[in-house]
Structures are given as structure tokens and as C-alpha cells.
Amino acid sequence: MPFSLAALMRGLMLLLLVLPALSLQADPAARALRPDLRLLIDISGSMKQSDPENLRGPALELIVRLLPDGARAGVWTFGESVEVLVPHGEVDSAWRERARAAVAAIDNSGQRTNIPAALAAATYDLGSMDPRYRSSIVLLTDGKVDVAASPMANATAARQVLSETAPQLGATGIPVHTIALSDEADWTFLRSLARESRGIAEKASTPDQLSGIFVQSLEMVAPAAQVPLESGRFQIDDSVEEFTVLLFFDGEAEAMSLRAPDGSRLQADNGAAADWFVAEGFALVTVRQPQPGSWSLAAPDGARIKVTVIADLNIEIDPLPNSMPAGRASELGLRLRDGDRVLSDPAVLGMFGITLSISGPNGYREDIAVSERYGVPETGEYRISIPAFAAAGRYQLVARVSGETLQRELPMHIEVTADPAESTISSRPAELPDASLTIPMLTLAAVVAAIGFIAWWISRRRRKRRLALWEQRFRDNGEALDDPAMDGVSAAPEDSAPR
């Protein structure tokens, strides 16, 4: 059979057209991505005042304990330079041990706040990232871009991050979630960095709020299935291999305990049956191979509690964007997975009730009865239409699945930003940029304007002198001023002639 380059090119073009169709017909669960979390921790000297008790350490250990196996993660610290605190790699027991041992190395020894270098270090593999992972960066700082003694150099570095680095990361799908840990932090810069990279900006008024913000950042990177808690009680089904109870509380830690379905009590001092981690303002307890049935929890009054589970039967969703503009509708893909298999049998799916609850600013609330509105899909994948949100702000979406003995919840967060056309209409004065950026920029603009004016004035003066010389020459020769090169040019007035 004759072979030609044209035939080869036609074959390649056909293959390029067919491949997308093949990918759409594949198992929809194959689109789920594993999380890749890259943490950047500020260790500049100002942290002595912003975080005097060094609560960054316990907050980091909490994240280390909550990261799921199979994820990827790394931790960098930065001041004047950037250091690798925990090497970027796959999360397993060995990685966790290294990370927990490294927590003690967090200090306040940095001299500056080199945010650009920290972002560069965290994206060392930007051109060769593993497509099976969804990468995100969490940046914690109490300051502003400070790379040198020169305010001009700092302003230039900050502008470059916002105009080049952040948009590139956003276009690549790597959001930067920023956390400001003091009122001295450059909130305008951090908020712009998050927005331009499609991340979310948070402000911690006190260091003890840091752990909660870290957990919310982790939920955006790696949403974990939860079970609902009612009056201190929660239900564990026989598909659950492990559950973790996370408590946030104010004040001193009081006696906390878990009561199993058989009546036995699990406390922090009997670590054989559970793994307890108690720190300032929060506690974490993990139970492996738990008894199925109803569990109860004794906790401090007012504690904020969530119970996450690792189980064969789980909710799986396509990742949503961390932020989107107001007025834009979107779609959420949701599946039920039993181990490595997506449930698609109508008889099985029909046993579960699936809902999606959405809450947001100004008391916004909407509940979508997914299993009733959409019916049972042949592929096992529900495609849920998310309404266009009119108001800017933080929205929470919670997918819920309930059966006879099984209950699951999966929380997600989306930041909705104001439409640019509407954001210019405001009854309050516009927020001024940070002075460290505006003063050098205004000074530079004034210098450029002055130089431009001087150059224009000198050029105009020379032009008038040349015109006066031409006029004098023609008068001396008794000729008319009709040189073609002078068409449309008026002679200079007498007082502009050279003296």
C-alpha cells in the first residue's frame, strides 16, 4: 500500500479529532485530580510581634495530619532568602514524619520578606507539573514585598508579581491563596495577588485564627467527605475505614472524649484506641477501623466541630474554580464512588437522596434536590447547574448524600468577585494603594513629565531659531519665502530671532 506524507498528516489530524471524544467517553472519575499543596511560611523578624507564641507550628502540623495519603505537598520558609522546610513530594507516613519534625525549625530569623522568591521556589517545576494533580499555593505573611533597602526596588518587584507572575499562575491553574497575619500586612497587594491568580485572600486578626483559615484553605485544595453532627452525635457506617474529629474552641481545652457504639470511652490519655493531637485552640482525634453505629462526642461549649471520613463509599466532584465573576453560571459534576468504581446502577443510585445546599452573603440560600431534579444518569455522573450569583462574596456549597445507614457531606467554597463594570460605582472613596508603591510611582511619573517638557521646549526653541534664520536669508536676497520645504510653516515672530 503506497505511503505518503499527506496520508500521514490526514491520519494525525483524524487522531487529534478523535482523542477528545474518546476522553469524554472514558470513566468520568478519571477527571478527578489529586491535591498538590505548596505552603509558604513567612519567618521575617516582624513575626515576633505578629505571632509571639509561634502558632504557625501547630497550624502547620494540623495541615500535615489532615493531608490525605497520595496527595503531594511541600513547605518553604522565606525571609530575605527561601529555604525548603519540607521537601515537595508525595504524602505518606514517611513524609508526615519529616514534616512534623521540621515544625520546630519555624522561627523569626528572616531579615526581609522576599515574596517573589518564595513564589518562584514553590513553582520550581512550572513547566513540567504532573497533570494528575491540582496544584495550589498558600502564602502566609505579616508584611509586604521587601526585597531590598530601596523602596523603588520593592515597588518594582511587587508590580512584577501582580502584572506577570500572578496572571501566569492563574492562567496555568495554580491559585495563590493569601493569608495576612497582621494589620501591618500589605492587604491591597495580597488581595490583588489572590485575585489575579484566581485564589482567595484571608485576613487573620489574631494568630489563633490561623488554624481555621489553614483548614479552609485545605478544603479548597482537597475537599474531604464529612458526616453530619447533631447534638454531639454522628453516624458511622460499615464502609468507613477511618474518621477524624476536628474541634476549634475558645479558651482552655476542657476534657474531651468520644463514646463508641458499644459504650466504651476514648480519651486523650488512652491513646491506644485513637490518635489525639491537642494544641492551642483546637484538637484533632483520629480513629481507625471504627465500630459502625452511633458515636457521641463530649467537647467544650461552643466548640466548632467537623467529622471527616475515609471510606470506600464517597462523594466525588469535579474541581470548581476558587473564584468566578458575579453573574456567571457554572456546572458541577458529581458522582458516587465505591472504591475504584463509579456507581451507575439505577437501582443502587435510587437508594440515595442527593442534595446541594448553597449559602452566601446577605442571607443567600438555595437548596437543589439533585436526585429529584435530574433523575438517575446513565453514566452515574450528575451534571448540576449552579446558578449565577448576583452578589460578590464567599459562597459555600455542600453536597449531601443520605441513605438508610449512610450519610456524607462534601463542603466547597467559591469566592464571587464583583463585575468590573459595576465595581467602579461606589458610595465610598476608593481604597488607596500602599504608600510604599504610590510614592515611588508618583515621583517617577513627575520626573518623566519634567524631562518630556524640557525636551519639547528645547525642540520648539531650536525650530523657531531655524525659521528666523531662513526668513532673514530670504530678506537679504530679496526673495519670497516660497521654499517647498517650508510649506505650511509660519515664520517665527521677530522677538524669537537669535540675539
Coordinates of C-alpha atoms in Angstrom, one line a residue:
M1 CA 0.0 0.0 0.0
P2 CA 1.6 3.3 -1.0
F3 CA 2.6 5.6 1.8
S4 CA 2.6 9.4 1.6
L5 CA 3.2 12.3 3.9
A6 CA -0.2 13.7 3.1
A7 CA -1.8 10.4 4.2
L8 CA 0.2 10.6 7.5
M9 CA -0.9 14.2 8.1
R10 CA -4.6 13.2 7.5
G11 CA -4.2 10.4 9.9
L12 CA -2.7 12.6 12.6
M13 CA -5.5 15.1 12.1
L14 CA -8.1 12.4 12.4
L15 CA -6.5 11.2 15.6
L16 CA -6.5 14.7 17.1
L17 CA -10.2 15.0 16.4
V18 CA -11.0 11.5 17.8
L19 CA -8.9 11.8 21.0
P20 CA -11.2 14.4 22.8
A21 CA -14.2 12.2 22.0
L22 CA -12.5 9.2 23.5
S23 CA -11.6 11.1 26.6
L24 CA -15.3 12.1 27.1
Q25 CA -16.4 8.5 26.8
A26 CA -13.9 7.3 29.4
D27 CA -14.7 6.8 33.0
P28 CA -15.8 10.3 34.3
A29 CA -14.0 9.6 37.6
A30 CA -10.7 9.7 35.7
R31 CA -11.0 13.5 35.6
A32 CA -10.7 13.8 39.4
L33 CA -7.3 15.3 40.3
R34 CA -5.3 14.7 43.4
P35 CA -4.4 17.7 45.5
D36 CA -0.9 19.3 45.4
L37 CA -0.5 21.9 48.3
R38 CA 2.6 24.2 48.5
L39 CA 2.8 26.2 51.7
L40 CA 4.9 29.4 52.0
I41 CA 5.6 30.5 55.6
D42 CA 6.9 33.9 56.5
I43 CA 9.8 33.8 59.1
S44 CA 10.7 37.5 59.0
G45 CA 11.7 39.2 62.2
S46 CA 8.4 41.0 62.5
M47 CA 6.7 37.7 63.2
K48 CA 8.0 38.1 66.7
Q49 CA 5.2 40.6 67.2
S50 CA 2.6 39.1 64.8
D51 CA 2.9 35.5 66.1
P52 CA 4.7 35.8 69.5
E53 CA 3.7 32.2 70.5
N54 CA 4.7 30.8 67.2
L55 CA 1.3 29.3 66.4
R56 CA 2.4 28.8 62.8
G57 CA 4.0 25.5 64.0
P58 CA 0.8 23.8 65.4
A59 CA -1.2 25.1 62.5
L60 CA 1.2 23.6 60.1
E61 CA 1.2 20.3 62.0
L62 CA -2.6 20.2 61.8
I63 CA -2.4 20.5 58.0
V64 CA 0.2 17.8 57.9
R65 CA -2.1 15.5 59.8
L66 CA -5.1 16.3 57.6
L67 CA -3.5 15.9 54.2
P68 CA -4.7 12.8 52.5
D69 CA -2.4 9.9 51.5
G70 CA -1.5 10.2 47.9
A71 CA -1.5 13.9 47.8
R72 CA 1.6 16.0 47.1
A73 CA 2.8 18.8 49.4
G74 CA 5.9 20.9 50.3
V75 CA 6.7 23.6 52.7
W76 CA 9.1 26.6 52.2
T77 CA 10.0 29.3 54.6
F78 CA 11.1 32.8 53.5
G79 CA 12.7 35.9 54.8
E80 CA 15.5 37.5 52.8
S81 CA 16.0 34.1 51.1
V82 CA 13.9 31.0 50.7
E83 CA 14.6 27.6 52.4
V84 CA 13.0 24.2 51.9
L85 CA 11.4 23.2 55.2
V86 CA 9.7 20.0 54.0
P87 CA 10.7 18.7 50.5
H88 CA 7.9 18.7 48.0
G89 CA 6.7 15.1 47.4
E90 CA 4.0 12.5 47.9
V91 CA 2.3 12.5 51.2
D92 CA 2.8 9.2 53.1
S93 CA 3.8 8.2 56.6
A94 CA 7.5 9.0 56.0
W95 CA 6.7 12.4 54.5
R96 CA 4.5 13.2 57.6
E97 CA 7.2 12.2 60.0
R98 CA 9.7 14.6 58.2
A99 CA 7.1 17.4 58.2
R100 CA 6.3 17.0 61.9
A101 CA 9.9 17.0 62.8
A102 CA 10.5 20.1 60.7
V103 CA 7.9 22.2 62.5
A104 CA 10.3 23.1 65.3
A105 CA 12.5 24.9 62.7
I106 CA 9.9 27.7 62.2
D107 CA 11.4 30.8 63.7
N108 CA 11.7 34.6 63.1
S109 CA 15.2 34.8 61.8
G110 CA 14.5 36.4 58.4
Q111 CA 15.6 39.9 57.6
R112 CA 13.3 40.8 54.8
T113 CA 10.1 39.5 53.1
N114 CA 11.0 38.1 49.7
I115 CA 7.6 37.1 48.4
P116 CA 8.7 36.9 44.8
A117 CA 11.5 34.5 45.6
A118 CA 9.1 32.4 47.6
L119 CA 6.6 32.1 44.7
A120 CA 9.4 31.2 42.4
A121 CA 10.6 28.4 44.7
A122 CA 7.2 27.0 45.1
T123 CA 6.8 26.8 41.3
Y124 CA 10.2 25.3 40.5
D125 CA 8.5 22.8 38.3
L126 CA 6.1 25.1 36.5
G127 CA 7.0 23.8 33.1
S128 CA 6.7 20.1 34.0
M129 CA 3.9 19.7 36.5
D130 CA 2.2 16.4 36.8
P131 CA -1.2 16.8 35.2
R132 CA -2.8 14.2 37.6
Y133 CA -2.5 16.8 40.4
R134 CA -4.3 20.1 41.1
S135 CA -1.7 22.5 42.5
S136 CA -2.4 25.4 44.8
I137 CA -0.2 27.7 46.8
V138 CA -0.9 29.0 50.3
L139 CA 1.1 32.1 51.3
L140 CA 1.2 33.3 54.9
T141 CA 2.8 36.6 55.7
D142 CA 2.6 39.6 58.0
G143 CA 4.3 42.1 55.8
K144 CA 4.8 43.4 52.3
V145 CA 7.2 42.8 49.4
D146 CA 10.6 43.7 50.9
V147 CA 13.5 42.5 48.7
A148 CA 15.9 45.4 49.2
A149 CA 16.6 48.6 51.1
S150 CA 15.3 50.6 48.0
P151 CA 11.6 51.5 48.0
M152 CA 11.8 51.7 44.2
A153 CA 13.2 48.1 44.0
N154 CA 10.4 46.9 46.3
A155 CA 7.7 48.6 44.3
T156 CA 9.1 47.2 41.1
A157 CA 9.2 43.7 42.5
A158 CA 5.6 44.0 43.7
R159 CA 4.4 45.3 40.4
Q160 CA 6.1 42.4 38.6
V161 CA 4.4 39.9 40.8
L162 CA 1.0 41.4 40.1
S163 CA 1.4 42.0 36.4
E164 CA 3.4 38.9 35.4
T165 CA 3.7 36.2 38.0
A166 CA 0.1 36.2 39.3
P167 CA -1.7 36.2 35.9
Q168 CA 0.7 33.5 34.6
L169 CA -0.2 31.3 37.7
G170 CA -3.9 32.0 37.3
A171 CA -3.8 31.1 33.6
T172 CA -1.9 27.9 34.4
G173 CA -4.5 26.9 37.0
I174 CA -2.3 27.5 40.1
P175 CA -4.2 29.8 42.5
V176 CA -2.3 31.6 45.3
H177 CA -4.4 31.7 48.5
T178 CA -3.0 34.5 50.6
I179 CA -3.3 34.9 54.4
A180 CA -2.4 38.2 56.1
L181 CA -1.4 37.7 59.7
S182 CA -1.4 41.3 60.9
D183 CA -2.7 44.7 60.2
E184 CA 0.8 45.6 59.0
A185 CA 0.5 43.2 56.1
D186 CA 0.0 44.8 52.7
W187 CA -3.6 43.7 52.3
T188 CA -4.1 45.5 49.0
F189 CA -1.2 43.6 47.5
L190 CA -2.2 40.2 49.0
R191 CA -5.8 40.6 47.8
S192 CA -4.6 41.5 44.3
L193 CA -2.2 38.6 44.2
A194 CA -5.0 36.2 45.2
R195 CA -7.5 37.8 42.7
E196 CA -5.0 37.8 39.7
S197 CA -4.1 34.2 40.3
R198 CA -7.8 33.1 40.9
G199 CA -7.2 32.4 44.6
I200 CA -8.8 33.6 47.8
A201 CA -7.4 36.2 50.3
E202 CA -7.9 35.8 54.0
K203 CA -7.1 38.1 57.0
A204 CA -6.3 36.6 60.4
S205 CA -7.0 39.2 63.1
T206 CA -5.2 37.1 65.7
P207 CA -2.7 34.2 65.4
D208 CA -5.2 31.7 66.9
Q209 CA -7.4 32.1 63.9
L210 CA -4.7 30.8 61.7
S211 CA -5.5 27.1 62.1
G212 CA -9.1 27.6 61.0
I213 CA -8.0 29.5 57.9
F214 CA -5.4 26.8 57.1
V215 CA -8.2 24.2 57.3
Q216 CA -10.5 26.2 55.0
S217 CA -7.6 26.5 52.5
L218 CA -7.1 22.8 52.6
E219 CA -10.8 22.3 52.0
M220 CA -10.5 24.3 48.8
V221 CA -7.5 22.2 47.7
A222 CA -8.7 18.8 48.8
P223 CA -12.4 18.6 49.9
A224 CA -12.9 15.8 52.3
A225 CA -16.1 13.9 52.9
Q226 CA -17.8 14.5 56.2
V227 CA -20.7 13.1 58.2
P228 CA -23.3 15.4 59.8
L229 CA -23.2 16.1 63.5
E230 CA -26.4 16.6 65.5
S231 CA -26.3 17.3 69.2
G232 CA -22.9 15.9 69.6
R233 CA -23.8 12.6 67.8
F234 CA -22.8 11.3 64.4
Q235 CA -23.3 8.1 62.5
I236 CA -20.5 5.8 61.2
D237 CA -21.5 3.2 58.6
D238 CA -19.6 -0.1 57.9
S239 CA -17.8 1.3 54.8
V240 CA -15.8 3.8 56.9
E241 CA -12.2 2.8 57.4
E242 CA -11.2 5.9 59.5
F243 CA -12.7 9.1 60.8
T244 CA -11.2 12.3 62.2
V245 CA -12.9 14.7 64.5
L246 CA -11.6 18.3 64.4
L247 CA -12.6 20.8 67.1
F248 CA -12.0 24.5 67.3
F249 CA -12.7 26.1 70.7
D250 CA -12.0 29.3 72.6
G251 CA -10.2 29.4 75.9
E252 CA -8.6 26.5 77.7
A253 CA -9.1 22.9 76.5
E254 CA -11.5 21.0 78.7
A255 CA -12.0 17.3 79.0
M256 CA -12.8 15.8 75.6
S257 CA -13.9 12.3 74.9
L258 CA -15.6 10.0 72.4
R259 CA -18.1 7.4 73.2
A260 CA -18.2 4.4 70.8
P261 CA -21.4 2.5 69.9
D262 CA -20.6 -0.2 72.4
G263 CA -20.3 2.3 75.3
S264 CA -16.6 2.4 75.6
R265 CA -15.0 5.9 76.1
L266 CA -11.9 7.2 74.2
Q267 CA -9.9 10.0 75.8
A268 CA -6.6 11.7 75.1
D269 CA -4.9 9.7 77.9
N270 CA -5.7 6.3 76.4
G271 CA -4.0 6.7 73.0
A272 CA -4.2 3.0 72.2
A273 CA -7.6 3.3 70.6
A274 CA -7.3 6.7 69.0
D275 CA -4.7 9.3 67.9
W276 CA -5.1 12.6 69.8
F277 CA -3.5 16.0 69.0
V278 CA -4.4 18.9 71.2
A279 CA -3.0 22.4 70.7
E280 CA -3.9 26.0 71.5
G281 CA -7.4 26.5 70.3
F282 CA -8.0 23.2 68.5
A283 CA -7.9 19.4 68.9
L284 CA -7.8 16.5 66.4
V285 CA -8.6 12.9 67.1
T286 CA -8.4 10.1 64.6
V287 CA -10.0 6.7 65.0
R288 CA -9.0 3.8 62.6
Q289 CA -11.3 0.9 61.9
P290 CA -14.1 2.4 63.9
Q291 CA -17.2 0.4 65.1
P292 CA -20.2 1.1 62.9
G293 CA -23.1 2.8 64.7
S294 CA -23.8 6.0 66.6
W295 CA -20.9 7.8 68.2
S296 CA -21.1 10.7 70.6
L297 CA -18.6 13.5 71.4
A298 CA -18.1 15.4 74.7
A299 CA -16.5 18.8 73.8
P300 CA -16.1 22.3 75.2
D301 CA -19.2 24.6 75.0
G302 CA -19.3 26.5 71.7
A303 CA -16.8 24.3 70.0
R304 CA -16.9 24.2 66.2
I305 CA -16.7 20.6 65.1
K306 CA -16.4 18.7 61.9
V307 CA -16.1 14.9 61.3
T308 CA -14.3 13.8 58.2
V309 CA -14.2 10.1 57.0
I310 CA -12.1 7.9 54.8
A311 CA -14.4 5.3 53.3
D312 CA -15.0 3.1 50.3
L313 CA -18.2 4.8 49.5
N314 CA -17.7 8.6 48.9
I315 CA -18.9 11.6 47.0
E316 CA -16.6 12.7 44.2
I317 CA -16.8 16.1 42.4
D318 CA -15.1 17.9 39.6
P319 CA -13.0 20.7 41.0
L320 CA -14.7 24.1 40.9
P321 CA -12.8 27.3 40.3
N322 CA -11.8 29.0 43.5
S323 CA -13.2 32.3 42.2
M324 CA -15.5 33.5 39.5
P325 CA -17.1 36.8 38.5
A326 CA -20.7 37.6 39.5
G327 CA -23.3 36.8 37.0
R328 CA -21.6 33.7 35.6
A329 CA -23.4 30.4 35.7
S330 CA -21.4 27.2 36.1
E331 CA -21.8 23.4 36.3
L332 CA -20.8 20.9 38.9
G333 CA -20.0 17.2 38.1
L334 CA -20.9 14.8 41.0
R335 CA -20.5 11.1 41.3
L336 CA -20.7 8.4 43.9
R337 CA -17.7 6.1 44.1
D338 CA -17.4 2.7 45.7
G339 CA -13.7 2.1 45.9
D340 CA -12.4 2.3 42.3
R341 CA -15.8 2.1 40.7
V342 CA -18.3 4.8 39.9
L343 CA -21.8 3.8 40.8
S344 CA -24.1 3.8 37.8
D345 CA -26.7 1.1 38.5
P346 CA -30.1 3.0 38.7
A347 CA -31.3 0.6 41.4
V348 CA -28.3 1.4 43.6
L349 CA -28.3 5.2 42.9
G350 CA -32.0 5.2 43.6
M351 CA -31.4 4.3 47.2
F352 CA -29.7 7.6 47.9
G353 CA -31.0 11.1 48.2
I354 CA -28.6 13.7 46.8
T355 CA -28.9 17.5 47.5
L356 CA -26.8 20.5 47.1
S357 CA -27.1 23.4 49.5
I358 CA -25.7 26.8 48.7
S359 CA -25.3 29.7 51.2
G360 CA -23.7 33.1 50.7
P361 CA -23.7 36.8 51.6
N362 CA -26.8 38.7 52.6
G363 CA -28.5 35.6 53.8
Y364 CA -28.5 33.9 50.4
R365 CA -29.7 30.3 50.5
E366 CA -30.7 27.8 47.8
D367 CA -31.3 24.1 48.1
I368 CA -31.2 21.9 45.0
A369 CA -32.8 18.4 45.2
V370 CA -30.4 16.8 42.8
S371 CA -31.8 13.3 42.7
E372 CA -35.3 14.6 42.1
R373 CA -34.5 17.3 39.6
Y374 CA -32.0 15.3 37.5
G375 CA -33.1 11.7 37.9
V376 CA -30.6 8.9 37.7
P377 CA -27.9 9.4 35.0
E378 CA -26.8 6.5 32.8
T379 CA -23.1 7.2 33.3
G380 CA -23.5 7.7 37.1
E381 CA -22.5 11.3 36.8
Y382 CA -24.8 14.1 37.8
R383 CA -24.3 17.4 35.9
I384 CA -25.7 20.1 38.3
S385 CA -26.3 23.6 37.1
I386 CA -25.0 26.2 39.5
P387 CA -27.0 29.5 39.4
A388 CA -25.2 32.8 38.5
F389 CA -24.5 34.6 41.8
A390 CA -25.5 38.3 41.7
A391 CA -23.7 39.5 44.8
A392 CA -19.9 39.3 45.4
G393 CA -18.6 37.5 48.4
R394 CA -17.8 34.0 49.8
Y395 CA -20.2 31.2 49.0
Q396 CA -20.3 27.7 50.5
L397 CA -21.7 24.7 48.6
V398 CA -22.4 21.5 50.5
A399 CA -23.2 18.3 48.6
R400 CA -25.1 15.8 50.7
V401 CA -25.8 12.1 50.2
S402 CA -28.1 10.1 52.5
G403 CA -29.2 6.5 52.5
E404 CA -30.6 4.1 55.0
T405 CA -27.5 3.9 57.2
L406 CA -25.1 6.2 55.2
Q407 CA -24.6 9.9 55.3
R408 CA -22.0 12.0 53.6
E409 CA -21.3 15.7 53.2
L410 CA -18.7 17.5 51.0
P411 CA -18.2 21.2 51.6
M412 CA -16.8 23.5 48.9
H413 CA -16.0 27.3 48.8
I414 CA -16.2 29.8 46.0
E415 CA -15.2 33.5 46.0
V416 CA -17.5 35.5 43.7
T417 CA -16.0 38.8 42.6
A418 CA -17.8 41.9 41.5
D419 CA -18.3 42.6 37.8
P420 CA -15.6 45.1 36.7
A421 CA -18.3 47.4 35.1
E422 CA -20.1 47.6 38.4
S423 CA -17.2 47.7 40.7
T424 CA -16.5 51.4 39.7
I425 CA -19.8 52.5 41.2
S426 CA -19.3 53.0 44.9
S427 CA -20.6 55.3 47.6
R428 CA -17.3 55.2 49.4
P429 CA -13.9 56.5 48.4
A430 CA -11.6 54.2 46.5
E431 CA -9.1 52.3 48.6
L432 CA -5.7 53.9 48.2
P433 CA -2.7 51.7 47.2
D434 CA 0.0 51.1 49.7
A435 CA 2.2 54.2 50.2
S436 CA 5.4 52.2 49.5
L437 CA 4.1 51.6 46.0
T438 CA 2.4 55.0 45.2
I439 CA 5.2 57.4 46.4
P440 CA 7.9 56.0 44.1
M441 CA 5.5 55.7 41.2
L442 CA 4.3 59.3 41.6
T443 CA 7.9 60.5 41.9
L444 CA 8.9 58.6 38.7
A445 CA 5.9 60.0 36.8
A446 CA 6.8 63.6 37.8
V447 CA 10.5 63.1 36.7
V448 CA 9.4 61.7 33.3
A449 CA 6.9 64.5 32.8
A450 CA 9.5 67.1 33.6
I451 CA 12.1 65.6 31.2
G452 CA 9.5 65.5 28.5
F453 CA 8.5 69.1 28.9
I454 CA 12.2 70.3 28.8
A455 CA 12.8 68.3 25.6
W456 CA 9.7 69.8 24.0
W457 CA 10.7 73.3 25.0
I458 CA 14.3 73.0 23.6
S459 CA 13.0 71.5 20.3
R460 CA 10.5 74.3 20.0
R461 CA 13.1 77.0 20.6
R462 CA 15.5 75.5 18.1
R463 CA 12.7 75.3 15.5
K464 CA 11.9 79.0 15.9
R465 CA 15.6 79.9 15.6
R466 CA 15.8 78.0 12.3
L467 CA 12.7 79.7 10.9
A468 CA 14.1 83.1 11.8
L469 CA 17.4 82.4 10.0
W470 CA 15.5 81.3 6.9
E471 CA 13.4 84.5 6.9
Q472 CA 16.5 86.7 7.4
R473 CA 18.3 84.9 4.5
F474 CA 15.4 85.4 2.1
R475 CA 15.1 89.1 3.0
D476 CA 18.8 89.7 2.4
N477 CA 18.4 88.1 -1.1
G478 CA 15.2 89.9 -1.9
E479 CA 13.4 86.5 -2.4
A480 CA 10.0 85.4 -1.4
L481 CA 9.6 82.9 1.3
D482 CA 8.5 80.1 -1.0
D483 CA 10.7 77.2 -0.3
P484 CA 8.6 74.0 -0.8
A485 CA 10.1 72.6 2.4
M486 CA 8.6 75.5 4.3
D487 CA 5.0 75.0 3.1
G488 CA 2.5 75.2 6.0
V489 CA 5.1 76.6 8.4
S490 CA 4.8 80.1 9.7
A491 CA 7.8 82.3 10.2
A492 CA 8.8 82.9 13.8
P493 CA 8.0 86.3 15.3
E494 CA 10.7 88.9 15.4
D495 CA 11.4 88.6 19.0
S496 CA 12.3 84.9 18.5
A497 CA 15.2 85.6 16.2
P498 CA 18.6 84.8 17.6
R499 CA 20.3 87.6 19.5

